Structure formats: structure tokens, C-alpha cells
Amino acid sequence: MKVAIIAGTPGAGKTSVLIHTIKTLINEGYNPVVVKIDCLYTDDDVRYKKLGIPVLVGLSKDMCPDHFAIYNFEEMVDWAKDKGDILLIETAGLCHRCAPYTKNSLGICVIDATSGPNTPRKVGPFLTSADIVVITKGDIISQAEREVFRERVLEMNPDCRIYEVNGLTGQGCVEIAKEIIESKDIEDLENEELRHNAPLCICTLCVGETRVSKKYHRGILRRIDGFMGYEGE
Amino acid sequence: MEIKEITIVGGYDKNGNPEPVREVTIKRGEIVGVVGPTGSGKSNLISDIEQLAQGDTISKRRILVNGEVPPIEMRRDPKKRRIAQLSQNMNFLADMTVEEFILMHAKSRGVYRENIVDEVLELANKLTGEPIKKDYNLTILSGGQSRSLMVADVAVISDSPIVLIDEIENAGIKKHEALELLAGYGKIVLVITHDPVLALMTDRRIVMRNGGMQKIIETTEEEKEISRKINEVDNWLLSLREKIRLGERLTYEDVSLVVKG
């Protein structure tokens, strides 16, 4: 089964880009299915269902949605297996320190050109380890600024393929569909690995500690002076 | 690849009807105007050319370079696309200094030259009133300064065989100088304009309506002569504007040619 994982900043247009891409996939004779991972709420499933394809929603609640997506990877593939031939996982992301992409999936990062050319420097592995970077909303800034944005993306991820896409009209989505069709299959789910480690986060906050004072915290902690250490037994 | 001409192959208008003009070829050295009411699809036409559309935009137009479908790398990579576009969208969102921006843009275009920042700024400052300095943050530039910077950027950094201009008359900058600077020698230039002086400076103009190319009008000798005449009126108006800008008073003497005191 082919799996594409789509991550991106909120409001960048992930769902719109995917909807146009799915239309092309359907036209080409494929049967895509979608899993939408979000934190608290989503109505994107309604938009996907209009395309007449199977849709599964996962709400991660108080857990990081990318972690949630990773833990449920096998479940999602199992769910998708007898329903279609291409699994598209759209994940909400949160801190953008994550890269939910696995080695044999197609990693697609959707990023909004109006967020300014410093954004690619701020968002981390979900951009730097993506196979494909989709730049949206380029039509509302100048050509020069668009090119500067693109250059910044390439500085952060020199090996990615960039597509400038119009989420409203779907212009550029045909190429993304083509990339998905040409991507490799995931064959050995049990040994599939993440492309980049998930963020460092094993601490007392993770299990519900709410007091802020330093003395209550255990685990792997990084201090503002850059010193990192392990507190605990 | 040397770009000798581009061809716009007609698509469909807003109602899905084939647009009446089925094909236009524009050769090097030609300036073509694009006219039509607001909402008639002028900007979309320009953007189809900028993206080298191949039936994948709303209009379903196709753009050929030297009579052929351009290679995919040319569509994908701005270094290879060699089209400079000056759009109406000139509000800067980038939180960086003018110098950083120019250097980044030069890099994205593969232009490596010493003094590139000074070169761009010197030109930009010829077109605008208050000079732009290199340590200014982009976001504080005024509308006129932004546009001047973009014109200079197109002339120096995006110096390309195809130049697309979307309504520079709204820029509050010296438009004749700007157009001359942009058109250069031996380029393919498309200019969207409502301004009779600019529209009649072109060789032909594409008339847009309802998202489609309706017809093409050749500029007559008479029209070119008219353009020169209204240019004088335009310069006269500009001189009045300059006076007001510089804090002077106007008198009936300034307008004696057309207004009886």
C-alpha cells in the first residue's frame, strides 16, 4: 500500500490541497482513503466525504497529534487495507518539531508563503525531512517574495521537490498526485521506521504534573542555559 | 535556451465557452498591452504566462515557448523560468531588511554580483520620492517605495527575456521611466493597463472580457501620435503633483492652458 503523510502549519491549506489531489487520483483510477488526525475538533471529514471516499477521523485530545498518528500507524494502515490502494494521512502537527513521516511513506509538507520567509527556519523536521514541500498562497505575494520563500525552503531542505500550489483552484495538484502515484509501497509495516526522532519529551509534565517549580520535575530536562540532564532515580 | 517568442493558446472564459482569440504569438522586442474592465481576467492571463500554464489553470490556456511545450524544469524552477513578473501584490510580508531581501532574491535567481544591493537601490531611488535605505525593514516601506523596489528588482535581479507587468500606473512612481527600464531591448513585454498613455505605447493590445481574450487591436499610427500628445498632458499633471508634493501653491498661471482663470 502507498502511504502519503501530509503535515503542515495550521491554515496553510492541507485539506484544500489534498482535496484537489484526491480528485486527480480518482480520475486516474485509484482508490484513495483519508485519515484526518486533529487535536480537538475537525470538520474536514465532511469535506472529504463529499468526494465519496472512506474517511477516518482521529482526535488526539491532550496528546501531541503527531505522536498520536505514529502510535496509530498500524491501525490506520489496517483500516485502509481493504478499502483502497492509497492511504493519505493528514496530521495537524503542533509544535512542528515532529516529523511524522516514515522512511517508506511519501512525506508532504504544506506551508503557507504568506507566513514569511523566516517560517521555514522555525518549523523544523516536518519541513527538513519532507520529500515534497507544497507552497500555498503564493498568488497573494509578489514574485520576488515567492522566490525568496522558495530559496529559504531549499536552504532548510536542499533535497526536497517544491510545488507551488493554488489551494483554491487546485493548480499544481496534478503534479502532487503524480508524486503519490509514483511513490513506493510500504511492504513491511512491522519494521517501518520514522525518518526523524520525535521531540524529546519524557518528563513529569507528560504524566500530569501541573506545578511549575523546578523541584517537582523529573526526567530528561533542558535548562534555558542549554544544559541538559536527567533528574530522577 | 534562447527565448524568441511565446504563444498563448486560448482556453475558456468564465462561462466555459472557448475564448474567441485562439492563439497569440508575441515575439522578442514586442510590447503587448492587456486591457479590459476589472474582473475581466487580465491578471489571470498574466499569471497563466508566469506559470507557463499547460491546461492546468482555471482558464485551461497553454503557453508555448518558441512554439513548443516548455520543459518541465523550466516550469518548476524560477532560475530556469526566466520570466519576471511585477504584480499588483506588493505588500511585503517578509520580516527582513531590504538588504537581506535583495541578497536572498539574487541568490534564488542565481545572480552573484558585488554591489548588487547598491545597484538595485540606486535604481529604485530614482523612481520614488523618499529614498529607501538598505537597513530599512521591508515591512515599513510605503506603497510607492515597495513598487519602486520591485521595478528595480525586476530590472536588475530578475532581468528576464519575458516581462509581465500588472498595472504600474497605480504605483505612485514615475511610470514612463519604469516602463522604459523594464522593457529594455529585445524583450517580450506584456503590460496590463487602464492608462491610455501606456496602452497606446504598445504595439498591440489584447482585449479581455469575462475571463476570455475577446480580440486583438493593433495600435495605429494615429493612436501612437495621440499617446505622445496625452503624454504631454500627463507630464503637465505630474508637474502639478510635484509642486504640491514639494509644498508649493498652484496658481491659475499653472493651469492657463486648459482652465480659464
GROMACS .gro file of C-alpha atoms in nm:
model
  494
    1MET     CA    1   0.000   0.000   0.000
    2LYS     CA    2   0.117   0.352  -0.075
    3VAL     CA    3   0.109   0.591   0.220
    4ALA     CA    4   0.147   0.967   0.198
    5ILE     CA    5   0.172   1.167   0.520
    6ILE     CA    6   0.071   1.530   0.492
    7ALA     CA    7   0.181   1.769   0.763
    8GLY     CA    8   0.182   2.145   0.778
    9THR     CA    9   0.120   2.465   0.963
   10PRO     CA   10  -0.243   2.536   1.061
   11GLY     CA   11  -0.440   2.714   0.792
   12ALA     CA   12  -0.177   2.651   0.525
   13GLY     CA   13  -0.433   2.468   0.315
   14LYS     CA   14  -0.350   2.099   0.370
   15THR     CA   15  -0.711   1.990   0.329
   16SER     CA   16  -0.772   2.202   0.018
   17VAL     CA   17  -0.452   2.076  -0.145
   18LEU     CA   18  -0.546   1.717  -0.058
   19ILE     CA   19  -0.899   1.751  -0.193
   20HIS     CA   20  -0.773   1.863  -0.534
   21THR     CA   21  -0.505   1.593  -0.528
   22ILE     CA   22  -0.763   1.325  -0.441
   23LYS     CA   23  -0.982   1.433  -0.734
   24THR     CA   24  -0.690   1.370  -0.968
   25LEU     CA   25  -0.614   1.034  -0.804
   26ILE     CA   26  -0.976   0.926  -0.850
   27ASN     CA   27  -0.970   1.042  -1.213
   28GLU     CA   28  -0.660   0.832  -1.269
   29GLY     CA   29  -0.847   0.524  -1.145
   30TYR     CA   30  -0.704   0.496  -0.792
   31ASN     CA   31  -0.897   0.444  -0.468
   32PRO     CA   32  -0.753   0.684  -0.210
   33VAL     CA   33  -0.867   0.679   0.153
   34VAL     CA   34  -0.806   0.951   0.411
   35VAL     CA   35  -0.727   0.961   0.780
   36LYS     CA   36  -0.751   1.302   0.940
   37ILE     CA   37  -0.567   1.344   1.269
   38ASP     CA   38  -0.652   1.655   1.466
   39CYS     CA   39  -0.637   1.768   1.827
   40LEU     CA   40  -0.977   1.879   1.950
   41TYR     CA   41  -1.208   1.931   1.657
   42THR     CA   42  -1.231   1.888   1.284
   43ASP     CA   43  -1.498   1.907   1.019
   44ASP     CA   44  -1.260   1.827   0.737
   45ASP     CA   45  -1.406   1.475   0.724
   46VAL     CA   46  -1.727   1.628   0.587
   47ARG     CA   47  -1.527   1.784   0.304
   48TYR     CA   48  -1.350   1.458   0.228
   49LYS     CA   49  -1.671   1.254   0.240
   50LYS     CA   50  -1.816   1.471  -0.035
   51LEU     CA   51  -1.559   1.308  -0.263
   52GLY     CA   52  -1.723   0.973  -0.188
   53ILE     CA   53  -1.415   0.815  -0.030
   54PRO     CA   54  -1.369   0.636   0.306
   55VAL     CA   55  -1.262   0.877   0.581
   56LEU     CA   56  -1.142   0.808   0.934
   57VAL     CA   57  -1.101   1.079   1.198
   58GLY     CA   58  -0.863   1.054   1.492
   59LEU     CA   59  -0.873   1.316   1.767
   60SER     CA   60  -0.562   1.313   1.981
   61LYS     CA   61  -0.721   1.520   2.262
   62ASP     CA   62  -0.447   1.621   2.506
   63MET     CA   63  -0.178   1.422   2.332
   64CYS     CA   64   0.053   1.554   2.061
   65PRO     CA   65  -0.129   1.475   1.734
   66ASP     CA   66   0.188   1.363   1.559
   67HIS     CA   67   0.270   1.121   1.843
   68PHE     CA   68  -0.087   1.001   1.825
   69ALA     CA   69  -0.052   0.949   1.449
   70ILE     CA   70   0.267   0.750   1.497
   71TYR     CA   71   0.120   0.522   1.768
   72ASN     CA   72  -0.178   0.451   1.548
   73PHE     CA   73   0.010   0.400   1.224
   74GLU     CA   74  -0.054   0.024   1.209
   75GLU     CA   75  -0.421   0.069   1.291
   76MET     CA   76  -0.462   0.323   1.014
   77VAL     CA   77  -0.294   0.102   0.756
   78ASP     CA   78  -0.505  -0.196   0.871
   79TRP     CA   79  -0.821   0.012   0.841
   80ALA     CA   80  -0.724   0.133   0.495
   81LYS     CA   81  -0.606  -0.201   0.354
   82ASP     CA   82  -0.934  -0.341   0.225
   83LYS     CA   83  -1.082  -0.001   0.142
   84GLY     CA   84  -0.837   0.143  -0.106
   85ASP     CA   85  -0.490   0.145  -0.255
   86ILE     CA   86  -0.353   0.479  -0.135
   87LEU     CA   87  -0.364   0.594   0.227
   88LEU     CA   88  -0.341   0.967   0.285
   89ILE     CA   89  -0.279   1.069   0.644
   90GLU     CA   90  -0.333   1.434   0.721
   91THR     CA   91  -0.194   1.527   1.059
   92ALA     CA   92  -0.245   1.854   1.240
   93GLY     CA   93   0.102   1.887   1.386
   94LEU     CA   94   0.150   2.104   1.688
   95CYS     CA   95   0.499   2.219   1.773
   96HIS     CA   96   0.643   2.139   1.428
   97ARG     CA   97   0.937   1.977   1.598
   98CYS     CA   98   0.796   1.649   1.477
   99ALA     CA   99   0.838   1.471   1.153
  100PRO     CA  100   0.562   1.217   1.134
  101TYR     CA  101   0.699   1.079   0.805
  102THR     CA  102   0.821   0.721   0.794
  103LYS     CA  103   1.103   0.600   0.572
  104ASN     CA  104   0.887   0.442   0.303
  105SER     CA  105   0.593   0.682   0.309
  106LEU     CA  106   0.584   0.995   0.099
  107GLY     CA  107   0.637   1.295   0.328
  108ILE     CA  108   0.450   1.603   0.214
  109CYS     CA  109   0.489   1.932   0.397
  110VAL     CA  110   0.236   2.205   0.321
  111ILE     CA  111   0.348   2.555   0.407
  112ASP     CA  112   0.194   2.897   0.352
  113ALA     CA  113   0.405   3.153   0.164
  114THR     CA  114   0.234   3.443   0.341
  115SER     CA  115   0.378   3.325   0.673
  116GLY     CA  116   0.702   3.493   0.567
  117PRO     CA  117   1.043   3.357   0.463
  118ASN     CA  118   1.159   3.310   0.822
  119THR     CA  119   0.899   3.040   0.882
  120PRO     CA  120   1.095   2.759   0.710
  121ARG     CA  121   1.370   2.818   0.967
  122LYS     CA  122   1.130   2.790   1.257
  123VAL     CA  123   0.934   2.476   1.182
  124GLY     CA  124   1.197   2.201   1.197
  125PRO     CA  125   1.191   1.836   1.086
  126PHE     CA  126   0.847   1.826   0.932
  127LEU     CA  127   0.991   2.058   0.669
  128THR     CA  128   1.355   1.949   0.667
  129SER     CA  129   1.280   1.579   0.629
  130ALA     CA  130   0.991   1.607   0.380
  131ASP     CA  131   1.020   1.465   0.028
  132ILE     CA  132   0.788   1.727  -0.108
  133VAL     CA  133   0.725   2.082   0.004
  134VAL     CA  134   0.400   2.234  -0.116
  135ILE     CA  135   0.394   2.613  -0.101
  136THR     CA  136   0.048   2.765  -0.089
  137LYS     CA  137  -0.093   3.119  -0.117
  138GLY     CA  138   0.192   3.236  -0.340
  139ASP     CA  139  -0.060   3.419  -0.558
  140ILE     CA  140  -0.110   3.689  -0.296
  141ILE     CA  141   0.253   3.795  -0.263
  142SER     CA  142   0.500   3.932  -0.516
  143GLN     CA  143   0.705   3.709  -0.741
  144ALA     CA  144   1.025   3.821  -0.568
  145GLU     CA  145   0.894   3.734  -0.226
  146ARG     CA  146   0.772   3.398  -0.352
  147GLU     CA  147   1.119   3.323  -0.484
  148VAL     CA  148   1.282   3.429  -0.159
  149PHE     CA  149   1.045   3.199   0.031
  150ARG     CA  150   1.133   2.914  -0.201
  151GLU     CA  151   1.503   2.978  -0.152
  152ARG     CA  152   1.461   2.962   0.226
  153VAL     CA  153   1.283   2.629   0.194
  154LEU     CA  154   1.571   2.498  -0.015
  155GLU     CA  155   1.822   2.623   0.241
  156MET     CA  156   1.647   2.414   0.505
  157ASN     CA  157   1.579   2.112   0.284
  158PRO     CA  158   1.802   2.110  -0.024
  159ASP     CA  159   1.677   1.772  -0.148
  160CYS     CA  160   1.305   1.840  -0.147
  161ARG     CA  161   1.092   1.888  -0.451
  162ILE     CA  162   0.893   2.210  -0.434
  163TYR     CA  163   0.548   2.261  -0.579
  164GLU     CA  164   0.376   2.596  -0.578
  165VAL     CA  165   0.009   2.525  -0.548
  166ASN     CA  166  -0.310   2.726  -0.551
  167GLY     CA  167  -0.538   2.565  -0.294
  168LEU     CA  168  -0.845   2.746  -0.428
  169THR     CA  169  -0.816   2.643  -0.791
  170GLY     CA  170  -0.612   2.327  -0.740
  171GLN     CA  171  -0.344   2.444  -0.981
  172GLY     CA  172  -0.032   2.235  -0.919
  173CYS     CA  173  -0.213   1.944  -0.751
  174VAL     CA  174  -0.188   1.722  -1.059
  175GLU     CA  175   0.188   1.704  -1.000
  176ILE     CA  176   0.138   1.609  -0.636
  177ALA     CA  177  -0.100   1.329  -0.735
  178LYS     CA  178   0.167   1.209  -0.978
  179GLU     CA  179   0.427   1.203  -0.699
  180ILE     CA  180   0.193   0.996  -0.482
  181ILE     CA  181   0.125   0.751  -0.765
  182GLU     CA  182   0.497   0.712  -0.828
  183SER     CA  183   0.589   0.670  -0.459
  184LYS     CA  184   0.695   0.330  -0.329
  185ASP     CA  185   0.478   0.085  -0.138
  186ILE     CA  186   0.513   0.014   0.231
  187GLU     CA  187   0.561  -0.361   0.244
  188ASP     CA  188   0.698  -0.442   0.587
  189LEU     CA  189   0.486  -0.248   0.832
  190GLU     CA  190   0.644  -0.407   1.137
  191ASN     CA  191   0.988  -0.278   1.051
  192GLU     CA  192   0.883   0.062   0.918
  193GLU     CA  193   1.077   0.341   1.088
  194LEU     CA  194   1.037   0.710   1.146
  195ARG     CA  195   1.256   0.935   0.936
  196HIS     CA  196   1.343   1.157   1.228
  197ASN     CA  197   1.307   1.110   1.602
  198ALA     CA  198   1.005   1.260   1.774
  199PRO     CA  199   1.074   1.554   2.009
  200LEU     CA  200   1.242   1.493   2.339
  201CYS     CA  201   0.968   1.464   2.594
  202ILE     CA  202   0.988   1.225   2.883
  203CYS     CA  203   0.914   1.431   3.188
  204THR     CA  204   0.674   1.476   3.476
  205LEU     CA  205   0.464   1.721   3.273
  206CYS     CA  206   0.384   1.437   3.034
  207VAL     CA  207   0.212   1.245   3.310
  208GLY     CA  208   0.014   1.532   3.452
  209GLU     CA  209   0.234   1.736   3.684
  210THR     CA  210   0.098   2.091   3.688
  211ARG     CA  211   0.325   2.261   3.939
  212VAL     CA  212   0.585   2.474   3.763
  213SER     CA  213   0.864   2.485   4.019
  214LYS     CA  214   1.183   2.315   3.908
  215LYS     CA  215   1.191   2.093   4.213
  216TYR     CA  216   0.884   1.896   4.106
  217HIS     CA  217   1.020   1.791   3.770
  218ARG     CA  218   1.194   1.468   3.680
  219GLY     CA  219   1.303   1.319   3.354
  220ILE     CA  220   1.521   1.449   3.073
  221LEU     CA  221   1.514   1.825   3.114
  222ARG     CA  222   1.681   2.101   2.921
  223ARG     CA  223   1.760   2.426   3.101
  224ILE     CA  224   1.749   2.764   2.931
  225ASP     CA  225   2.128   2.787   2.957
  226GLY     CA  226   2.143   2.490   2.722
  227PHE     CA  227   2.239   2.237   2.989
  228MET     CA  228   2.052   1.910   2.958
  229GLY     CA  229   2.038   1.641   3.219
  230TYR     CA  230   1.844   1.363   3.377
  231GLU     CA  231   1.670   1.424   3.709
  232GLY     CA  232   1.545   1.125   3.900
  233GLU     CA  233   1.634   0.782   4.015
  234MET     CA  234   1.758   2.824  -2.419
  235GLU     CA  235   1.712   3.145  -2.610
  236ILE     CA  236   1.353   3.264  -2.591
  237LYS     CA  237   1.243   3.406  -2.924
  238GLU     CA  238   0.868   3.407  -2.884
  239ILE     CA  239   0.583   3.287  -2.670
  240THR     CA  240   0.244   3.166  -2.783
  241ILE     CA  241  -0.073   3.183  -2.578
  242VAL     CA  242  -0.307   2.904  -2.684
  243GLY     CA  243  -0.665   3.003  -2.597
  244GLY     CA  244  -0.872   2.822  -2.333
  245TYR     CA  245  -1.213   2.901  -2.191
  246ASP     CA  246  -1.386   3.206  -2.046
  247LYS     CA  247  -1.571   3.223  -1.713
  248ASN     CA  248  -1.880   3.057  -1.862
  249GLY     CA  249  -1.681   2.770  -2.006
  250ASN     CA  250  -1.705   2.893  -2.365
  251PRO     CA  251  -1.391   2.881  -2.579
  252GLU     CA  252  -1.234   3.226  -2.579
  253PRO     CA  253  -1.264   3.396  -2.919
  254VAL     CA  254  -0.890   3.453  -2.961
  255ARG     CA  255  -0.749   3.105  -3.013
  256GLU     CA  256  -0.382   3.187  -3.042
  257VAL     CA  257  -0.147   3.484  -2.994
  258THR     CA  258   0.225   3.479  -3.059
  259ILE     CA  259   0.443   3.753  -2.913
  260LYS     CA  260   0.795   3.796  -3.043
  261ARG     CA  261   1.107   3.945  -2.890
  262GLY     CA  262   1.107   4.322  -2.891
  263GLU     CA  263   0.731   4.347  -2.883
  264ILE     CA  264   0.527   4.524  -2.614
  265VAL     CA  265   0.172   4.398  -2.589
  266GLY     CA  266  -0.098   4.560  -2.378
  267VAL     CA  267  -0.376   4.381  -2.191
  268VAL     CA  268  -0.691   4.587  -2.145
  269GLY     CA  269  -1.040   4.524  -2.012
  270PRO     CA  270  -1.270   4.608  -1.721
  271THR     CA  271  -1.184   4.497  -1.367
  272GLY     CA  272  -1.267   4.133  -1.313
  273SER     CA  273  -1.229   4.054  -1.683
  274GLY     CA  274  -0.938   3.816  -1.624
  275LYS     CA  275  -0.635   4.031  -1.708
  276SER     CA  276  -0.434   3.923  -1.406
  277ASN     CA  277  -0.521   3.559  -1.468
  278LEU     CA  278  -0.386   3.587  -1.822
  279ILE     CA  279  -0.058   3.724  -1.689
  280SER     CA  280  -0.040   3.460  -1.421
  281ASP     CA  281  -0.101   3.183  -1.679
  282ILE     CA  282   0.207   3.307  -1.862
  283GLU     CA  283   0.409   3.336  -1.541
  284GLN     CA  284   0.332   2.974  -1.453
  285LEU     CA  285   0.373   2.858  -1.813
  286ALA     CA  286   0.028   2.702  -1.775
  287GLN     CA  287  -0.037   2.378  -1.961
  288GLY     CA  288  -0.413   2.347  -1.940
  289ASP     CA  289  -0.392   2.319  -1.561
  290THR     CA  290  -0.526   2.660  -1.459
  291ILE     CA  291  -0.887   2.782  -1.445
  292SER     CA  292  -0.864   2.917  -1.800
  293LYS     CA  293  -0.717   2.592  -1.939
  294ARG     CA  294  -0.479   2.801  -2.151
  295ARG     CA  295  -0.146   2.664  -2.268
  296ILE     CA  296   0.173   2.862  -2.310
  297LEU     CA  297   0.429   2.760  -2.569
  298VAL     CA  298   0.789   2.884  -2.578
  299ASN     CA  299   0.939   2.907  -2.928
  300GLY     CA  300   0.634   2.713  -3.048
  301GLU     CA  301   0.690   2.419  -2.817
  302VAL     CA  302   0.574   2.296  -2.477
  303PRO     CA  303   0.845   2.422  -2.238
  304PRO     CA  304   1.046   2.158  -2.048
  305ILE     CA  305   0.918   2.069  -1.700
  306GLU     CA  306   1.230   2.211  -1.527
  307MET     CA  307   1.152   2.547  -1.681
  308ARG     CA  308   0.808   2.538  -1.521
  309ARG     CA  309   0.933   2.426  -1.184
  310ASP     CA  310   1.249   2.624  -1.122
  311PRO     CA  311   1.246   3.005  -1.119
  312LYS     CA  312   1.616   3.005  -1.213
  313LYS     CA  313   1.521   2.843  -1.543
  314ARG     CA  314   1.184   3.009  -1.595
  315ARG     CA  315   1.328   3.347  -1.685
  316ILE     CA  316   1.001   3.535  -1.652
  317ALA     CA  317   0.987   3.850  -1.446
  318GLN     CA  318   0.652   3.946  -1.307
  319LEU     CA  319   0.553   4.270  -1.147
  320SER     CA  320   0.220   4.201  -0.985
  321GLN     CA  321  -0.029   4.420  -0.806
  322ASN     CA  322   0.052   4.239  -0.484
  323MET     CA  323   0.338   4.435  -0.346
  324ASN     CA  324   0.275   4.438   0.023
  325PHE     CA  325   0.579   4.290   0.183
  326LEU     CA  326   0.517   4.025   0.444
  327ALA     CA  327   0.879   3.924   0.481
  328ASP     CA  328   1.023   4.033   0.812
  329MET     CA  329   1.374   4.114   0.692
  330THR     CA  330   1.580   4.411   0.590
  331VAL     CA  331   1.588   4.544   0.234
  332GLU     CA  332   1.950   4.429   0.205
  333GLU     CA  333   1.877   4.073   0.323
  334PHE     CA  334   1.583   4.051   0.087
  335ILE     CA  335   1.779   4.166  -0.218
  336LEU     CA  336   2.064   3.927  -0.139
  337MET     CA  337   1.823   3.634  -0.090
  338HIS     CA  338   1.639   3.711  -0.410
  339ALA     CA  339   1.963   3.743  -0.606
  340LYS     CA  340   2.065   3.404  -0.469
  341SER     CA  341   1.733   3.245  -0.564
  342ARG     CA  342   1.783   3.370  -0.919
  343GLY     CA  343   2.145   3.260  -0.932
  344VAL     CA  344   2.274   3.618  -0.962
  345TYR     CA  345   2.609   3.664  -0.793
  346ARG     CA  346   2.750   4.013  -0.828
  347GLU     CA  347   2.921   4.251  -0.594
  348ASN     CA  348   2.730   4.567  -0.511
  349ILE     CA  349   2.401   4.412  -0.621
  350VAL     CA  350   2.224   4.575  -0.326
  351ASP     CA  351   2.352   4.921  -0.419
  352GLU     CA  352   2.266   4.862  -0.783
  353VAL     CA  353   1.904   4.779  -0.704
  354LEU     CA  354   1.864   5.060  -0.452
  355GLU     CA  355   2.016   5.325  -0.675
  356LEU     CA  356   1.764   5.242  -0.944
  357ALA     CA  357   1.471   5.214  -0.702
  358ASN     CA  358   1.552   5.553  -0.556
  359LYS     CA  359   1.535   5.715  -0.900
  360LEU     CA  360   1.169   5.617  -0.919
  361THR     CA  361   1.046   5.708  -0.577
  362GLY     CA  362   1.036   6.020  -0.364
  363GLU     CA  363   1.178   5.931  -0.025
  364PRO     CA  364   1.489   5.714  -0.064
  365ILE     CA  365   1.492   5.352   0.050
  366LYS     CA  366   1.788   5.257   0.268
  367LYS     CA  367   1.937   4.910   0.288
  368ASP     CA  368   1.887   4.865   0.661
  369TYR     CA  369   1.515   4.950   0.641
  370ASN     CA  370   1.282   4.672   0.730
  371LEU     CA  371   1.079   4.572   0.424
  372THR     CA  372   0.751   4.594   0.608
  373ILE     CA  373   0.787   4.968   0.675
  374LEU     CA  374   0.822   5.063   0.306
  375SER     CA  375   0.538   5.272   0.164
  376GLY     CA  376   0.335   5.157  -0.137
  377GLY     CA  377   0.541   5.370  -0.377
  378GLN     CA  378   0.871   5.258  -0.223
  379SER     CA  379   0.769   4.892  -0.242
  380ARG     CA  380   0.676   4.924  -0.606
  381SER     CA  381   0.994   5.112  -0.692
  382LEU     CA  382   1.196   4.842  -0.522
  383MET     CA  383   1.010   4.576  -0.720
  384VAL     CA  384   1.064   4.758  -1.051
  385ALA     CA  385   1.436   4.787  -0.978
  386ASP     CA  386   1.443   4.423  -0.869
  387VAL     CA  387   1.287   4.315  -1.199
  388ALA     CA  388   1.531   4.531  -1.395
  389VAL     CA  389   1.845   4.417  -1.213
  390ILE     CA  390   1.791   4.077  -1.049
  391SER     CA  391   1.506   3.922  -1.246
  392ASP     CA  392   1.641   4.064  -1.570
  393SER     CA  393   1.449   3.819  -1.792
  394PRO     CA  394   1.355   3.787  -2.159
  395ILE     CA  395   0.986   3.784  -2.064
  396VAL     CA  396   0.849   4.068  -1.851
  397LEU     CA  397   0.492   4.079  -1.721
  398ILE     CA  398   0.361   4.398  -1.570
  399ASP     CA  399   0.034   4.436  -1.384
  400GLU     CA  400  -0.085   4.798  -1.360
  401ILE     CA  401   0.219   5.001  -1.270
  402GLU     CA  402   0.016   5.319  -1.309
  403ASN     CA  403  -0.126   5.261  -0.962
  404ALA     CA  404   0.220   5.268  -0.820
  405GLY     CA  405   0.268   5.636  -0.744
  406ILE     CA  406   0.601   5.614  -0.924
  407LYS     CA  407   0.739   5.758  -1.246
  408LYS     CA  408   0.568   5.515  -1.483
  409HIS     CA  409   0.733   5.610  -1.812
  410GLU     CA  410   1.080   5.568  -1.667
  411ALA     CA  411   0.962   5.247  -1.506
  412LEU     CA  412   0.826   5.103  -1.831
  413GLU     CA  413   1.137   5.200  -2.028
  414LEU     CA  414   1.353   5.043  -1.761
  415LEU     CA  415   1.151   4.721  -1.767
  416ALA     CA  416   1.101   4.686  -2.139
  417GLY     CA  417   1.471   4.711  -2.219
  418TYR     CA  418   1.588   4.585  -2.554
  419GLY     CA  419   1.467   4.271  -2.727
  420LYS     CA  420   1.229   4.156  -2.458
  421ILE     CA  421   0.879   4.016  -2.468
  422VAL     CA  422   0.670   4.253  -2.261
  423LEU     CA  423   0.306   4.224  -2.156
  424VAL     CA  424   0.157   4.515  -1.970
  425ILE     CA  425  -0.185   4.528  -1.808
  426THR     CA  426  -0.301   4.886  -1.807
  427HIS     CA  427  -0.600   5.118  -1.788
  428ASP     CA  428  -0.377   5.411  -1.869
  429PRO     CA  429  -0.420   5.543  -2.225
  430VAL     CA  430  -0.058   5.660  -2.244
  431LEU     CA  431   0.078   5.317  -2.158
  432ALA     CA  432  -0.188   5.128  -2.355
  433LEU     CA  433  -0.110   5.323  -2.672
  434MET     CA  434   0.266   5.286  -2.624
  435THR     CA  435   0.225   4.915  -2.702
  436ASP     CA  436   0.222   4.757  -3.050
  437ARG     CA  437  -0.097   4.557  -2.997
  438ARG     CA  438  -0.345   4.513  -2.716
  439ILE     CA  439  -0.540   4.208  -2.609
  440VAL     CA  440  -0.895   4.295  -2.507
  441MET     CA  441  -1.025   4.087  -2.217
  442ARG     CA  442  -1.386   4.024  -2.120
  443ASN     CA  443  -1.550   3.770  -1.889
  444GLY     CA  444  -1.224   3.582  -1.838
  445GLY     CA  445  -1.153   3.539  -2.209
  446MET     CA  446  -0.940   3.705  -2.478
  447GLN     CA  447  -1.203   3.878  -2.695
  448LYS     CA  448  -0.993   4.035  -2.968
  449ILE     CA  449  -0.660   4.190  -3.051
  450ILE     CA  450  -0.628   4.550  -3.161
  451GLU     CA  451  -0.323   4.678  -3.348
  452THR     CA  452  -0.215   5.024  -3.238
  453THR     CA  453  -0.249   5.266  -3.529
  454GLU     CA  454  -0.006   5.546  -3.615
  455GLU     CA  455  -0.279   5.790  -3.518
  456GLU     CA  456  -0.306   5.627  -3.176
  457LYS     CA  457   0.070   5.643  -3.125
  458GLU     CA  458   0.055   6.014  -3.206
  459ILE     CA  459  -0.231   6.051  -2.957
  460SER     CA  460  -0.021   5.869  -2.700
  461ARG     CA  461   0.255   6.129  -2.742
  462LYS     CA  462   0.003   6.411  -2.705
  463ILE     CA  463  -0.163   6.278  -2.392
  464ASN     CA  464   0.179   6.206  -2.256
  465GLU     CA  465   0.233   6.583  -2.256
  466VAL     CA  466  -0.089   6.630  -2.061
  467ASP     CA  467   0.024   6.357  -1.828
  468ASN     CA  468   0.361   6.523  -1.770
  469TRP     CA  469   0.187   6.851  -1.707
  470LEU     CA  470  -0.035   6.688  -1.443
  471LEU     CA  471   0.275   6.527  -1.296
  472SER     CA  472   0.442   6.869  -1.269
  473LEU     CA  473   0.142   6.999  -1.077
  474ARG     CA  474   0.161   6.699  -0.850
  475GLU     CA  475   0.531   6.758  -0.788
  476LYS     CA  476   0.462   7.121  -0.694
  477ILE     CA  477   0.203   7.016  -0.439
  478ARG     CA  478   0.431   6.745  -0.309
  479LEU     CA  479   0.706   7.000  -0.255
  480GLY     CA  480   0.472   7.217  -0.054
  481GLU     CA  481   0.420   7.490  -0.313
  482ARG     CA  482   0.098   7.670  -0.413
  483LEU     CA  483  -0.069   7.639  -0.751
  484THR     CA  484  -0.191   7.947  -0.938
  485TYR     CA  485  -0.414   7.996  -1.243
  486GLU     CA  486  -0.094   8.051  -1.437
  487ASP     CA  487  -0.002   7.684  -1.383
  488VAL     CA  488  -0.323   7.570  -1.547
  489SER     CA  489  -0.368   7.853  -1.801
  490LEU     CA  490  -0.356   7.604  -2.091
  491VAL     CA  491  -0.684   7.436  -2.003
  492VAL     CA  492  -0.858   7.631  -1.729
  493LYS     CA  493  -0.968   7.992  -1.774
  494GLY     CA  494  -0.899   8.197  -1.461
   0.00000   0.00000   0.00000
